[in-house]
């Protein structure tokens, strides 16, 4: 522009020059390249969300279609026991050194099993304890199922609880993913690829969400109670009264028809009642 200004070209005059056309074309290519890079970057971030969304929506579709979710619930129970024991107990630690306090604190609020004591785990391997706890948890859930008069009632409850928990956890996860996406660019200052870090963090967050869904679902199902309709019972019994109930009760009726003031007097005087016998009563 400085060149054309020095040449004295008028402001509104059409300019046709090879150098100017080349400069404009290069600028357009650079801008389009930047926009393409931005769109490609956004699609790569969205692809992570889409993969997670497909998994969640597939599970929701099973619930909405009315499938029997008992096998899925039983798998949640066994997975919860596996994850909890793996988190609290190390494979290379003797049973005497297992942290049973932490294990009971985490596991019992979810699955109301009996307290795991030191005497029980003495000379026991970790896998053996897992198997025993799984069997006890399944039997406890079968006991809960037996409380329902109809088997379909517990199946419907499983679907309702699972759908409610999935929706709540998924909405919270979407918000967390949006916050992660907004701050992931700072990883570039640490010589790390933001997209790689985003995928790794998103995977960990999704895995934690699935674990949370399993724990909340089985916790609600184990602690659900059936409400029974309470009927009021008669406490005081009628023993007897002083009233004579031998005669049949009924409305009180007049022995004679009522005589109004302007009616003929019943005595036969031909006068009105108010001017004859009725006057005496007044």
Coordinates of C-alpha atoms in Angstrom, one line a residue:
X1 CA 0.0 0.0 0.0
X2 CA 2.9 2.3 0.6
X3 CA 4.1 1.7 -2.9
X4 CA 0.7 2.6 -4.5
X5 CA 0.4 5.6 -2.2
X6 CA 3.8 6.9 -3.5
X7 CA 2.7 6.4 -7.1
X8 CA -0.2 8.7 -6.4
X9 CA -3.0 6.2 -7.3
X10 CA -6.4 7.7 -6.6
X11 CA -8.4 6.2 -3.7
X12 CA -11.4 4.9 -5.6
X13 CA -9.6 3.8 -8.7
X14 CA -9.6 0.1 -9.5
X15 CA -6.1 -1.4 -9.1
X16 CA -5.0 -4.4 -11.2
X17 CA -1.4 -5.5 -10.6
X18 CA 0.3 -8.8 -10.4
X19 CA 2.2 -8.0 -7.2
X20 CA -1.0 -6.9 -5.4
X21 CA -3.0 -10.0 -6.6
X22 CA -0.2 -12.3 -5.4
X23 CA -0.1 -10.7 -2.0
X24 CA -3.8 -11.0 -1.5
X25 CA -3.8 -14.6 -2.6
X26 CA -1.1 -15.5 -0.1
X27 CA -2.9 -13.7 2.7
X28 CA -6.1 -15.6 1.9
X29 CA -4.3 -19.0 1.9
X30 CA -2.7 -18.2 5.2
X31 CA -6.1 -17.3 6.8
X32 CA -7.8 -20.4 5.4
X33 CA -5.0 -22.6 6.6
X34 CA -5.3 -21.2 10.1
X35 CA -9.1 -21.7 10.0
X36 CA -8.7 -25.2 8.8
X37 CA -6.2 -26.0 11.6
X38 CA -8.7 -24.6 14.2
X39 CA -11.6 -26.7 12.8
X40 CA -9.4 -29.8 12.7
X41 CA -8.3 -29.2 16.3
X42 CA -11.9 -28.8 17.4
X43 CA -13.0 -32.0 15.6
X44 CA -10.2 -33.9 17.4
X45 CA -11.4 -32.7 20.7
X46 CA -15.0 -33.4 19.8
X47 CA -14.1 -37.0 18.7
X48 CA -13.2 -37.8 22.3
X49 CA -16.6 -36.6 23.5
X50 CA -18.4 -38.5 20.7
X51 CA -16.8 -41.8 21.6
X52 CA -17.9 -41.4 25.3
X53 CA -21.3 -40.2 24.3
X54 CA -21.9 -43.4 22.2
X55 CA -21.1 -45.6 25.1
X56 CA -23.4 -43.8 27.5
X57 CA -26.3 -43.5 25.0
X58 CA -26.0 -47.2 24.2
X59 CA -26.4 -48.0 27.9
X60 CA -29.3 -45.6 28.2
X61 CA -31.0 -47.2 25.2
X62 CA -30.9 -50.6 26.8
X63 CA -32.6 -49.2 29.9
X64 CA -35.2 -47.3 27.9
X65 CA -36.0 -50.4 25.8
X66 CA -37.0 -52.2 29.0
X67 CA -34.2 -54.8 28.9
X68 CA -33.6 -57.0 32.0
X69 CA -30.7 -55.3 33.8
X70 CA -30.1 -57.9 36.5
X71 CA -26.9 -59.3 34.9
X72 CA -25.6 -55.8 34.5
X73 CA -26.3 -55.0 38.2
X74 CA -24.6 -58.2 39.3
X75 CA -21.5 -57.3 37.2
X76 CA -21.5 -53.9 38.9
X77 CA -21.5 -55.6 42.3
X78 CA -18.5 -57.8 41.4
X79 CA -16.6 -55.0 39.7
X80 CA -17.1 -52.8 42.8
X81 CA -15.7 -55.5 45.1
X82 CA -12.7 -56.1 42.7
X83 CA -11.9 -52.4 42.5
X84 CA -12.2 -51.8 46.2
X85 CA -10.0 -54.7 47.2
X86 CA -7.4 -53.7 44.5
X87 CA -7.4 -50.2 45.9
X88 CA -7.1 -51.1 49.6
X89 CA -5.0 -54.3 49.5
X90 CA -1.7 -54.8 47.7
X91 CA -0.8 -58.2 46.2
X92 CA 2.6 -58.3 47.9
X93 CA 1.4 -57.6 51.5
X94 CA 0.7 -60.2 54.1
X95 CA -2.9 -60.6 55.4
X96 CA -1.8 -59.4 58.8
X97 CA -0.9 -56.0 57.3
X98 CA -4.1 -55.5 55.2
X99 CA -5.8 -52.2 55.9
X100 CA -9.2 -53.7 56.9
X101 CA -10.4 -50.4 58.4
X102 CA -10.2 -48.6 55.1
X103 CA -11.7 -51.6 53.3
X104 CA -14.7 -51.7 55.5
X105 CA -15.1 -47.9 55.5
X106 CA -15.3 -47.8 51.7
X107 CA -17.2 -51.0 51.0
X108 CA -19.9 -51.2 53.7
X109 CA -21.7 -47.9 52.8
X110 CA -22.1 -49.3 49.2
X111 CA -22.7 -53.0 50.0
X112 CA -23.9 -53.7 53.6
X113 CA -21.7 -56.7 54.2
X114 CA -20.6 -57.9 57.6
X115 CA -17.5 -56.3 58.9
X116 CA -14.3 -57.9 57.7
X117 CA -12.1 -58.8 60.7
X118 CA -8.5 -59.8 61.1
X119 CA -9.5 -63.3 62.3
X120 CA -11.4 -63.9 59.0
X121 CA -8.6 -63.0 56.7
X122 CA -5.9 -64.8 58.6
X123 CA -4.0 -67.1 56.2
X124 CA -6.3 -66.1 53.4
X125 CA -5.3 -64.9 49.9
X126 CA -6.6 -61.8 48.3
X127 CA -8.4 -63.7 45.4
X128 CA -10.1 -66.0 48.0
X129 CA -11.4 -63.0 49.9
X130 CA -12.7 -61.5 46.7
X131 CA -14.6 -64.6 45.8
X132 CA -16.2 -64.9 49.2
X133 CA -17.2 -61.3 49.3
X134 CA -18.8 -61.6 45.8
X135 CA -20.8 -64.6 46.8
X136 CA -22.0 -62.9 50.0
X137 CA -22.9 -59.7 48.1
X138 CA -24.9 -61.7 45.5
X139 CA -26.8 -63.6 48.2
X140 CA -27.6 -60.3 49.9
X141 CA -29.0 -58.9 46.7
X142 CA -31.1 -62.0 46.2
X143 CA -32.5 -61.4 49.7
X144 CA -33.4 -57.8 48.7
X145 CA -35.1 -59.2 45.6
X146 CA -37.2 -61.5 47.7
X147 CA -38.7 -58.5 49.6
X148 CA -40.6 -57.5 46.5
X149 CA -44.0 -59.2 45.9
X150 CA -43.5 -59.4 42.1
X151 CA -40.1 -60.0 40.3
X152 CA -40.9 -57.3 37.7
X153 CA -41.1 -54.7 40.4
X154 CA -37.4 -55.0 41.3
X155 CA -36.5 -55.1 37.5
X156 CA -38.4 -51.9 36.9
X157 CA -36.7 -50.3 40.0
X158 CA -33.3 -51.3 38.6
X159 CA -34.0 -49.5 35.3
X160 CA -35.3 -46.4 37.0
X161 CA -32.4 -46.1 39.4
X162 CA -29.8 -46.8 36.7
X163 CA -31.3 -44.3 34.3
X164 CA -31.4 -41.6 37.0
X165 CA -27.8 -42.1 38.1
X166 CA -26.5 -42.2 34.5
X167 CA -28.2 -39.0 33.5
X168 CA -27.0 -37.1 36.6
X169 CA -23.4 -38.3 36.3
X170 CA -23.3 -37.7 32.5
X171 CA -24.4 -34.1 32.9
X172 CA -21.7 -33.5 35.5
X173 CA -19.1 -35.2 33.3
X174 CA -20.0 -32.9 30.4
X175 CA -19.4 -29.8 32.5
X176 CA -16.1 -31.2 33.8
X177 CA -15.0 -32.0 30.2
X178 CA -15.7 -28.4 29.1
X179 CA -13.6 -27.0 32.0
X180 CA -10.8 -29.4 31.1
X181 CA -10.9 -28.3 27.5
X182 CA -10.7 -24.7 28.4
X183 CA -7.6 -25.1 30.4
X184 CA -5.8 -27.9 28.5
X185 CA -3.9 -25.4 26.3
X186 CA -1.7 -24.5 29.3
X187 CA 0.0 -27.9 28.8
X188 CA 1.8 -26.5 25.8
X189 CA 3.9 -24.4 28.2
X190 CA 5.3 -27.6 29.7
X191 CA 6.3 -29.0 26.3
X192 CA 3.3 -31.3 26.2
X193 CA 0.8 -31.9 23.4
X194 CA -2.5 -30.5 24.7
X195 CA -4.5 -33.0 22.5
X196 CA -2.7 -36.0 23.9
X197 CA -3.1 -34.7 27.5
X198 CA -6.8 -34.0 26.9
X199 CA -7.4 -37.6 25.6
X200 CA -5.6 -39.1 28.6
X201 CA -7.3 -36.9 31.2
X202 CA -10.7 -37.5 29.5
X203 CA -10.2 -41.3 29.6
X204 CA -9.4 -41.1 33.4
X205 CA -12.4 -38.9 34.0
X206 CA -14.7 -41.2 32.0
X207 CA -13.4 -44.3 33.9
X208 CA -14.0 -42.5 37.2
X209 CA -17.5 -41.6 36.1
X210 CA -18.3 -45.3 35.2
X211 CA -17.1 -46.4 38.6
X212 CA -19.2 -43.7 40.3
X213 CA -22.3 -44.8 38.3
X214 CA -21.8 -48.4 39.4
X215 CA -21.3 -47.5 43.1
X216 CA -24.3 -45.2 43.3
X217 CA -26.6 -47.6 41.5
X218 CA -25.9 -50.6 43.7
X219 CA -25.8 -48.5 46.9
X220 CA -29.3 -47.2 46.1
X221 CA -30.6 -50.7 45.3
X222 CA -29.1 -52.3 48.4
X223 CA -30.6 -49.7 50.7
X224 CA -34.1 -49.4 49.1
X225 CA -37.1 -50.2 51.3
X226 CA -40.6 -51.1 50.4
X227 CA -43.2 -48.8 52.0
X228 CA -46.2 -50.6 53.4
X229 CA -49.6 -49.0 53.7
X230 CA -50.3 -48.5 57.4
X231 CA -54.0 -49.0 58.3
X232 CA -55.5 -47.4 61.4
X233 CA -56.5 -50.0 64.0
X234 CA -59.4 -49.6 66.5
X235 CA -57.8 -49.2 69.9
X236 CA -60.8 -48.7 72.2
X237 CA -63.6 -51.3 72.1
X238 CA -67.2 -50.5 72.8
X239 CA -68.2 -52.3 76.0
X240 CA -71.7 -50.9 76.7
X241 CA -73.9 -47.7 77.2
X242 CA -76.9 -46.6 79.2
X243 CA -79.0 -46.0 76.1
X244 CA -81.8 -48.3 75.1
X245 CA -80.9 -49.4 71.6
X246 CA -83.7 -52.0 71.5
X247 CA -86.0 -49.5 69.7
X248 CA -85.3 -48.5 66.2
X249 CA -84.1 -44.9 65.8
X250 CA -85.8 -42.7 63.3
X251 CA -86.8 -39.1 62.7
X252 CA -89.3 -37.4 65.1
X253 CA -92.7 -36.8 63.4
X254 CA -95.6 -34.6 64.5
X255 CA -98.8 -36.2 65.8
X256 CA -101.0 -33.7 64.0
X257 CA -100.5 -31.5 61.0
X258 CA -99.2 -28.0 61.8
X259 CA -101.7 -25.2 61.8
X260 CA -100.5 -21.9 60.3
X261 CA -101.8 -18.5 61.6
X262 CA -103.9 -17.8 58.5
X263 CA -105.4 -21.3 58.3
X264 CA -109.1 -21.9 59.4
X265 CA -109.2 -22.7 63.1
X266 CA -109.6 -26.4 63.9
X267 CA -112.4 -25.7 66.4
X268 CA -114.9 -25.0 63.6
X269 CA -115.6 -21.3 64.5
X270 CA -114.9 -20.2 60.9
X271 CA -112.3 -17.7 62.0
X272 CA -108.6 -17.7 61.3
X273 CA -106.4 -19.6 63.7
X274 CA -104.6 -16.5 64.8
X275 CA -107.9 -14.8 65.6
X276 CA -109.4 -17.7 67.5
X277 CA -107.5 -20.4 69.4
X278 CA -104.2 -19.2 68.3
X279 CA -104.7 -15.9 70.1
X280 CA -104.9 -17.8 73.4
X281 CA -101.5 -19.3 72.9
X282 CA -100.0 -15.9 72.0

